[in-house]
PDB file of C-alpha atoms in Angstrom:
ATOM      1  CA  MET R  29      -8.252 -14.568  24.814  1.00 43.00           C
ATOM      2  CA  ALA R  30      -7.328 -14.693  21.207  1.00 44.00           C
ATOM      3  CA  PRO R  31      -3.798 -12.855  20.790  1.00 44.00           C
ATOM      4  CA  LYS R  32      -4.388  -9.248  19.251  1.00 48.00           C
ATOM      5  CA  ALA R  33      -3.557  -8.858  15.739  1.00 47.00           C
ATOM      6  CA  GLU R  34      -0.336  -7.056  14.652  1.00 47.00           C
ATOM      7  CA  LYS R  35      -1.064  -3.967  12.822  1.00 48.00           C
ATOM      8  CA  LYS R  36      -0.034  -4.198   9.328  1.00 52.00           C
ATOM      9  CA  ARG R  37       3.299  -2.264   8.762  1.00 61.00           C
ATOM     10  CA  ASN R  38       3.158   0.042   5.689  1.00 78.00           C
ATOM     11  CA  ARG R  39       5.420  -0.462   2.897  1.00 87.00           C
ATOM     12  CA  THR R  40       8.362   1.683   2.364  1.00 94.00           C
ATOM     13  CA  PHE R  41       9.294   3.230  -0.673  1.00 96.00           C
ATOM     14  CA  VAL R  42      12.561   4.777  -2.516  1.00 97.00           C
ATOM     15  CA  ILE R  43      11.836   6.902  -5.760  1.00 96.00           C
ATOM     16  CA  ILE R  44      15.112   7.144  -7.794  1.00 97.00           C
ATOM     17  CA  GLY R  45      15.124  10.065 -10.307  1.00 95.00           C
ATOM     18  CA  LEU R  46      12.834  13.016  -9.122  1.00 95.00           C
ATOM     19  CA  GLY R  47      11.885  14.679 -12.072  1.00 91.00           C
ATOM     20  CA  THR R  48       8.202  15.391 -13.096  1.00 88.00           C
ATOM     21  CA  VAL R  49       6.867  11.667 -12.593  1.00 90.00           C
ATOM     22  CA  GLY R  50       9.338  10.758  -9.740  1.00 92.00           C
ATOM     23  CA  SER R  51       8.449  13.859  -7.703  1.00 93.00           C
ATOM     24  CA  THR R  52       4.697  13.411  -8.465  1.00 91.00           C
ATOM     25  CA  VAL R  53       4.664   9.792  -7.021  1.00 92.00           C
ATOM     26  CA  ALA R  54       7.202  10.489  -4.250  1.00 94.00           C
ATOM     27  CA  THR R  55       5.036  13.546  -3.132  1.00 93.00           C
ATOM     28  CA  ASP R  56       1.793  11.789  -3.295  1.00 90.00           C
ATOM     29  CA  LEU R  57       3.020   8.586  -1.441  1.00 92.00           C
ATOM     30  CA  ALA R  58       4.453  10.828   1.125  1.00 93.00           C
ATOM     31  CA  ARG R  59       1.356  12.571   1.952  1.00 90.00           C
ATOM     32  CA  SER R  60      -0.544   9.194   2.139  1.00 86.00           C
ATOM     33  CA  GLY R  61       1.577   8.686   5.205  1.00 89.00           C
ATOM     34  CA  ASN R  62       4.244   6.579   3.676  1.00 92.00           C
ATOM     35  CA  HIS R  63       7.941   6.497   4.561  1.00 95.00           C
ATOM     36  CA  VAL R  64       9.563   7.778   1.217  1.00 96.00           C
ATOM     37  CA  LEU R  65      13.319   7.882   0.274  1.00 97.00           C
ATOM     38  CA  GLY R  66      13.833  10.206  -2.584  1.00 97.00           C
ATOM     39  CA  ILE R  67      17.108  10.121  -4.722  1.00 97.00           C
ATOM     40  CA  ASP R  68      18.662  12.158  -7.335  1.00 96.00           C
ATOM     41  CA  ILE R  69      21.931  13.143  -8.878  1.00 95.00           C
ATOM     42  CA  ASN R  70      20.838  16.941  -8.966  1.00 94.00           C
ATOM     43  CA  GLU R  71      20.994  18.832  -5.954  1.00 95.00           C
ATOM     44  CA  LYS R  72      18.114  21.108  -6.823  1.00 95.00           C
ATOM     45  CA  SER R  73      15.694  18.348  -7.498  1.00 95.00           C
ATOM     46  CA  VAL R  74      16.551  16.820  -3.781  1.00 96.00           C
ATOM     47  CA  ALA R  75      16.271  20.161  -2.075  1.00 96.00           C
ATOM     48  CA  ALA R  76      12.979  20.745  -3.634  1.00 95.00           C
ATOM     49  CA  LEU R  77      11.589  17.725  -1.660  1.00 95.00           C
ATOM     50  CA  SER R  78      13.767  17.480   1.001  1.00 93.00           C
ATOM     51  CA  ASP R  79      10.917  19.045   3.309  1.00 94.00           C
ATOM     52  CA  VAL R  80       8.253  16.791   1.741  1.00 94.00           C
ATOM     53  CA  LEU R  81       9.744  13.231   1.930  1.00 96.00           C
ATOM     54  CA  SER R  82      10.889  11.412   4.826  1.00 95.00           C
ATOM     55  CA  GLU R  83      14.294  11.625   3.496  1.00 96.00           C
ATOM     56  CA  ALA R  84      15.984  12.985   0.192  1.00 97.00           C
ATOM     57  CA  ILE R  85      19.648  12.470  -0.550  1.00 96.00           C
ATOM     58  CA  ILE R  86      21.728  13.185  -3.451  1.00 97.00           C
ATOM     59  CA  ALA R  87      23.100   9.935  -5.006  1.00 96.00           C
ATOM     60  CA  ASP R  88      24.137   8.519  -8.335  1.00 95.00           C
ATOM     61  CA  GLY R  89      21.783   5.354  -9.158  1.00 94.00           C
ATOM     62  CA  ARG R  90      24.512   3.988 -11.656  1.00 94.00           C
ATOM     63  CA  ASP R  91      26.556   3.611  -8.321  1.00 95.00           C
ATOM     64  CA  GLU R  92      25.540   0.289  -6.630  1.00 95.00           C
ATOM     65  CA  GLU R  93      27.603   0.920  -3.282  1.00 96.00           C
ATOM     66  CA  ALA R  94      26.011   4.625  -3.115  1.00 96.00           C
ATOM     67  CA  LEU R  95      22.915   2.938  -3.303  1.00 97.00           C
ATOM     68  CA  ARG R  96      23.563   0.746  -0.530  1.00 96.00           C
ATOM     69  CA  GLU R  97      24.883   3.431   2.026  1.00 96.00           C
ATOM     70  CA  ALA R  98      21.741   5.208   1.023  1.00 95.00           C
ATOM     71  CA  GLY R  99      19.854   1.911   2.739  1.00 96.00           C
ATOM     72  CA  VAL R 100      18.231   1.252  -0.503  1.00 97.00           C
ATOM     73  CA  ASP R 101      18.489  -2.576   0.003  1.00 95.00           C
ATOM     74  CA  LYS R 102      16.258  -2.077   3.394  1.00 95.00           C
ATOM     75  CA  TYR R 103      13.128  -0.629   1.153  1.00 96.00           C
ATOM     76  CA  ASP R 104      10.247  -2.793   0.088  1.00 95.00           C
ATOM     77  CA  VAL R 105       9.537  -0.848  -3.180  1.00 95.00           C
ATOM     78  CA  ALA R 106      11.704   0.932  -5.622  1.00 96.00           C
ATOM     79  CA  LEU R 107      10.504   3.224  -8.710  1.00 96.00           C
ATOM     80  CA  ILE R 108      13.335   4.036 -10.984  1.00 96.00           C
ATOM     81  CA  ALA R 109      12.088   7.137 -12.679  1.00 94.00           C
ATOM     82  CA  ILE R 110      15.123   8.356 -14.116  1.00 93.00           C
ATOM     83  CA  GLY R 111      14.227  10.341 -17.247  1.00 79.00           C
ATOM     84  CA  GLU R 112      16.513  10.812 -20.529  1.00 78.00           C
ATOM     85  CA  ASP R 113      19.608   9.201 -19.472  1.00 87.00           C
ATOM     86  CA  LEU R 114      18.875   5.422 -20.528  1.00 89.00           C
ATOM     87  CA  GLU R 115      22.340   3.816 -19.449  1.00 91.00           C
ATOM     88  CA  ALA R 116      21.805   5.432 -15.885  1.00 93.00           C
ATOM     89  CA  ASN R 117      18.029   3.930 -15.878  1.00 94.00           C
ATOM     90  CA  ILE R 118      19.150   0.561 -16.705  1.00 94.00           C
ATOM     91  CA  LEU R 119      22.343   0.174 -14.671  1.00 95.00           C
ATOM     92  CA  CYS R 120      20.202   1.677 -11.689  1.00 96.00           C
ATOM     93  CA  THR R 121      17.732  -1.062 -12.369  1.00 96.00           C
ATOM     94  CA  MET R 122      20.174  -3.621 -12.453  1.00 96.00           C
ATOM     95  CA  ASN R 123      21.598  -2.285  -9.135  1.00 96.00           C
ATOM     96  CA  VAL R 124      18.298  -2.020  -7.176  1.00 97.00           C
ATOM     97  CA  LYS R 125      17.409  -5.683  -8.160  1.00 95.00           C
ATOM     98  CA  MET R 126      21.102  -6.877  -7.112  1.00 95.00           C
ATOM     99  CA  LEU R 127      20.160  -5.134  -3.752  1.00 96.00           C
ATOM    100  CA  GLY R 128      17.401  -7.392  -3.564  1.00 95.00           C
ATOM    101  CA  VAL R 129      14.283  -4.974  -3.147  1.00 95.00           C
ATOM    102  CA  LYS R 130      11.232  -6.984  -3.058  1.00 93.00           C
ATOM    103  CA  THR R 131       9.144  -4.806  -5.738  1.00 94.00           C
ATOM    104  CA  VAL R 132      10.798  -2.644  -8.495  1.00 96.00           C
ATOM    105  CA  TRP R 133       8.974  -0.828 -10.869  1.00 95.00           C
ATOM    106  CA  VAL R 134      10.816   1.251 -13.695  1.00 94.00           C
ATOM    107  CA  LYS R 135       9.932   3.992 -15.901  1.00 92.00           C
ATOM    108  CA  ALA R 136      10.548   3.475 -19.762  1.00 90.00           C
ATOM    109  CA  ILE R 137      11.317   6.309 -21.992  1.00 86.00           C
ATOM    110  CA  ASN R 138       9.971   4.428 -25.411  1.00 84.00           C
ATOM    111  CA  LYS R 139       9.212   0.910 -26.517  1.00 85.00           C
ATOM    112  CA  THR R 140      12.508  -0.072 -27.515  1.00 87.00           C
ATOM    113  CA  HIS R 141      13.773   0.948 -23.863  1.00 88.00           C
ATOM    114  CA  HIS R 142      10.386  -0.714 -22.538  1.00 87.00           C
ATOM    115  CA  ARG R 143      11.679  -3.971 -24.496  1.00 90.00           C
ATOM    116  CA  ILE R 144      15.170  -3.712 -22.900  1.00 91.00           C
ATOM    117  CA  LEU R 145      14.097  -3.233 -19.364  1.00 91.00           C
ATOM    118  CA  THR R 146      11.581  -6.244 -19.498  1.00 90.00           C
ATOM    119  CA  LYS R 147      14.928  -8.532 -19.985  1.00 91.00           C
ATOM    120  CA  LEU R 148      15.763  -7.206 -16.316  1.00 92.00           C
ATOM    121  CA  GLU R 149      12.400  -8.691 -15.005  1.00 92.00           C
ATOM    122  CA  PRO R 150      11.374  -5.712 -13.060  1.00 93.00           C
ATOM    123  CA  ASP R 151       7.546  -6.228 -11.572  1.00 92.00           C
ATOM    124  CA  ARG R 152       6.360  -3.703 -13.817  1.00 90.00           C
ATOM    125  CA  VAL R 153       7.888  -1.178 -16.733  1.00 90.00           C
ATOM    126  CA  ILE R 154       5.612   1.694 -17.114  1.00 86.00           C
ATOM    127  CA  LEU R 155       5.001   4.265 -20.163  1.00 83.00           C
ATOM    128  CA  PRO R 156       3.705   7.112 -18.322  1.00 78.00           C
ATOM    129  CA  GLU R 157       3.035   9.201 -21.511  1.00 70.00           C
ATOM    130  CA  GLN R 158       1.668   6.088 -23.506  1.00 69.00           C
ATOM    131  CA  GLU R 159      -0.528   5.159 -20.504  1.00 69.00           C
ATOM    132  CA  ILE R 160      -1.734   8.737 -19.997  1.00 67.00           C
ATOM    133  CA  GLY R 161      -2.506   9.065 -23.613  1.00 65.00           C
ATOM    134  CA  GLN R 162      -4.889   6.010 -23.582  1.00 64.00           C
ATOM    135  CA  HIS R 163      -6.717   7.368 -20.601  1.00 61.00           C
ATOM    136  CA  ILE R 164      -7.537  10.601 -22.238  1.00 62.00           C
ATOM    137  CA  ALA R 165      -8.496   8.797 -25.373  1.00 64.00           C
ATOM    138  CA  GLN R 166     -10.810   6.892 -23.652  1.00 60.00           C
ATOM    139  CA  LYS R 167     -12.558   9.519 -22.028  1.00 59.00           C
ATOM    140  CA  LEU R 168     -12.281  11.885 -24.935  1.00 58.00           C
ATOM    141  CA  HIS R 169     -14.006   8.980 -26.944  1.00 58.00           C
ATOM    142  CA  ASN R 170     -17.037   8.542 -24.662  1.00 56.00           C
ATOM    143  CA  PRO R 171     -17.837  11.702 -22.262  1.00 56.00           C
ATOM    144  CA  ALA R 172     -19.801   9.257 -20.269  1.00 60.00           C
ATOM    145  CA  VAL R 173     -16.611   7.246 -19.222  1.00 68.00           C
ATOM    146  CA  ARG R 174     -15.611   9.376 -15.940  1.00 70.00           C
ATOM    147  CA  ASP R 175     -12.463   7.187 -15.674  1.00 72.00           C
ATOM    148  CA  TYR R 176     -10.451   4.399 -16.981  1.00 68.00           C
ATOM    149  CA  LEU R 177      -8.020   1.754 -15.429  1.00 71.00           C
ATOM    150  CA  SER R 178      -5.858  -1.039 -17.068  1.00 70.00           C
ATOM    151  CA  LEU R 179      -5.362  -3.862 -14.743  1.00 75.00           C
ATOM    152  CA  GLY R 180      -3.158  -5.774 -17.326  1.00 68.00           C
ATOM    153  CA  ASN R 181      -3.959  -8.957 -18.939  1.00 72.00           C
ATOM    154  CA  GLY R 182      -6.232  -6.915 -21.287  1.00 78.00           C
ATOM    155  CA  MET R 183      -8.771  -6.312 -18.580  1.00 84.00           C
ATOM    156  CA  HIS R 184      -9.952  -2.590 -17.854  1.00 80.00           C
ATOM    157  CA  VAL R 185     -12.464  -1.007 -15.342  1.00 85.00           C
ATOM    158  CA  ILE R 186     -14.568   2.012 -16.506  1.00 82.00           C
ATOM    159  CA  ASN R 187     -16.426   4.515 -14.128  1.00 84.00           C
ATOM    160  CA  LEU R 188     -19.367   4.855 -16.452  1.00 85.00           C
ATOM    161  CA  GLU R 189     -21.775   7.969 -15.428  1.00 86.00           C
ATOM    162  CA  VAL R 190     -25.665   6.458 -15.903  1.00 86.00           C
ATOM    163  CA  PRO R 191     -27.242   8.712 -18.627  1.00 83.00           C
ATOM    164  CA  GLU R 192     -31.005   9.724 -18.304  1.00 85.00           C
ATOM    165  CA  SER R 193     -31.924   6.809 -20.775  1.00 83.00           C
ATOM    166  CA  MET R 194     -30.674   4.118 -18.294  1.00 85.00           C
ATOM    167  CA  ALA R 195     -32.327   5.643 -15.047  1.00 88.00           C
ATOM    168  CA  GLY R 196     -34.967   3.438 -13.472  1.00 89.00           C
ATOM    169  CA  LYS R 197     -33.417   0.370 -15.293  1.00 88.00           C
ATOM    170  CA  THR R 198     -31.838  -2.429 -13.107  1.00 88.00           C
ATOM    171  CA  ILE R 199     -28.488  -3.743 -13.668  1.00 86.00           C
ATOM    172  CA  GLU R 200     -29.840  -6.973 -14.525  1.00 87.00           C
ATOM    173  CA  SER R 201     -31.625  -5.484 -17.432  1.00 87.00           C
ATOM    174  CA  LEU R 202     -28.326  -4.476 -19.192  1.00 86.00           C
ATOM    175  CA  ASP R 203     -27.299  -8.123 -19.414  1.00 85.00           C
ATOM    176  CA  LEU R 204     -23.900  -7.311 -19.272  1.00 87.00           C
ATOM    177  CA  GLU R 205     -22.542 -10.584 -18.580  1.00 87.00           C
ATOM    178  CA  LYS R 206     -24.499 -12.632 -21.474  1.00 87.00           C
ATOM    179  CA  SER R 207     -24.442 -10.069 -24.026  1.00 88.00           C
ATOM    180  CA  HIS R 208     -21.378  -7.919 -23.480  1.00 89.00           C
ATOM    181  CA  GLU R 209     -18.816 -10.219 -21.521  1.00 92.00           C
ATOM    182  CA  LEU R 210     -18.550  -7.867 -18.887  1.00 90.00           C
ATOM    183  CA  ARG R 211     -19.237  -7.740 -15.280  1.00 89.00           C
ATOM    184  CA  CYS R 212     -20.467  -4.750 -12.706  1.00 88.00           C
ATOM    185  CA  LEU R 213     -18.138  -4.299  -9.837  1.00 88.00           C
ATOM    186  CA  GLY R 214     -20.737  -1.647  -8.168  1.00 88.00           C
ATOM    187  CA  ILE R 215     -22.503   1.577  -8.303  1.00 89.00           C
ATOM    188  CA  LEU R 216     -21.235   4.691  -6.836  1.00 88.00           C
ATOM    189  CA  ARG R 217     -24.000   6.799  -5.699  1.00 88.00           C
ATOM    190  CA  GLY R 218     -22.927  10.209  -4.064  1.00 84.00           C
ATOM    191  CA  SER R 219     -20.473   8.712  -1.328  1.00 84.00           C
ATOM    192  CA  GLU R 220     -22.208   5.584  -0.973  1.00 88.00           C
ATOM    193  CA  PHE R 221     -21.305   2.498  -2.461  1.00 89.00           C
ATOM    194  CA  ILE R 222     -23.645  -0.118  -3.746  1.00 88.00           C
ATOM    195  CA  GLY R 223     -22.936  -3.985  -4.679  1.00 86.00           C
ATOM    196  CA  CYS R 224     -24.769  -5.254  -7.826  1.00 82.00           C
ATOM    197  CA  ASP R 225     -24.480  -9.181  -7.167  1.00 75.00           C
ATOM    198  CA  THR R 226     -27.826  -9.600  -7.533  1.00 67.00           C
ATOM    199  CA  GLY R 227     -28.482  -7.366 -10.316  1.00 63.00           C
ATOM    200  CA  THR R 228     -31.800  -6.124  -8.984  1.00 78.00           C
ATOM    201  CA  VAL R 229     -30.324  -2.572  -7.971  1.00 83.00           C
ATOM    202  CA  THR R 230     -32.121   0.482  -9.800  1.00 87.00           C
ATOM    203  CA  MET R 231     -30.114   2.731 -11.418  1.00 89.00           C
ATOM    204  CA  GLU R 232     -30.600   6.386 -11.145  1.00 89.00           C
ATOM    205  CA  ALA R 233     -29.247   9.387 -13.046  1.00 86.00           C
ATOM    206  CA  SER R 234     -25.799  10.257 -12.515  1.00 83.00           C
ATOM    207  CA  ASP R 235     -24.842   6.826 -10.692  1.00 88.00           C
ATOM    208  CA  LYS R 236     -21.568   5.899 -11.548  1.00 89.00           C
ATOM    209  CA  ILE R 237     -21.400   2.087 -12.626  1.00 88.00           C
ATOM    210  CA  LEU R 238     -17.883   0.203 -12.063  1.00 89.00           C
ATOM    211  CA  ILE R 239     -17.627  -2.138 -15.115  1.00 87.00           C
ATOM    212  CA  LEU R 240     -15.075  -4.721 -15.562  1.00 89.00           C
ATOM    213  CA  GLY R 241     -13.803  -6.451 -18.969  1.00 87.00           C
ATOM    214  CA  ARG R 242     -12.148  -6.375 -21.969  1.00 88.00           C
ATOM    215  CA  ARG R 243     -11.403  -2.904 -23.981  1.00 80.00           C
ATOM    216  CA  GLN R 244     -13.252  -3.567 -27.005  1.00 84.00           C
ATOM    217  CA  ASN R 245     -16.057  -5.267 -25.096  1.00 86.00           C
ATOM    218  CA  LEU R 246     -16.442  -2.284 -22.644  1.00 84.00           C
ATOM    219  CA  ARG R 247     -15.983   0.308 -25.458  1.00 80.00           C
ATOM    220  CA  ASP R 248     -18.790  -1.509 -27.694  1.00 83.00           C
ATOM    221  CA  PHE R 249     -21.156  -1.387 -24.536  1.00 83.00           C
ATOM    222  CA  SER R 250     -20.445   2.361 -23.667  1.00 79.00           C
ATOM    223  CA  ASP R 251     -20.924   3.443 -27.432  1.00 77.00           C
ATOM    224  CA  GLY R 252     -24.366   1.766 -27.585  1.00 75.00           C
ATOM    225  CA  ILE R 253     -25.822   3.526 -24.331  1.00 72.00           C
TER     226      ILE R 253
END
């Protein structure tokens, strides 16, 4: 008899800096059933999440020993979301890296800060305001685009609602790969997911197509429908 497969262990998360971004991420992760430790130097910020997160403690991210005592080195993923204090953000990132956390994401405040943090080699540096702005701009540019996701390396996925003009046509008729250098990942029809590998799927109005490609190619295609 084959041995039972071990249940995959959920990753553990530490969020340092419980402002708007940090508290939102921490709360959503906790609601999804993850073990989340929240850390902030501000007592009110910690108290506000003490009943939501697995743990919430007051500590200074600039203090490596304080982070060690909090057990940060035992966590799989860290997000440093410290806000306006650039020095604290950078020092905390260095401390978390030195403690050996496997995956480290850091919130940057501006492009200069982004460049500095990149030198510390975290797994990802995020500019929340810029990313949200791009997301909104894409949706405003073409109302048919229901959602938009950047995958990095210049690749994006859009969730495009099928207009009446495309209803009854097949995915193959869009000629996505040859004419637009795009790829259909699938179709959402209500709660049903339909693969489009064969290209013979007939689209219905209000279907949502997931399309992968480069930003300009996606824009050119969506503008033309």
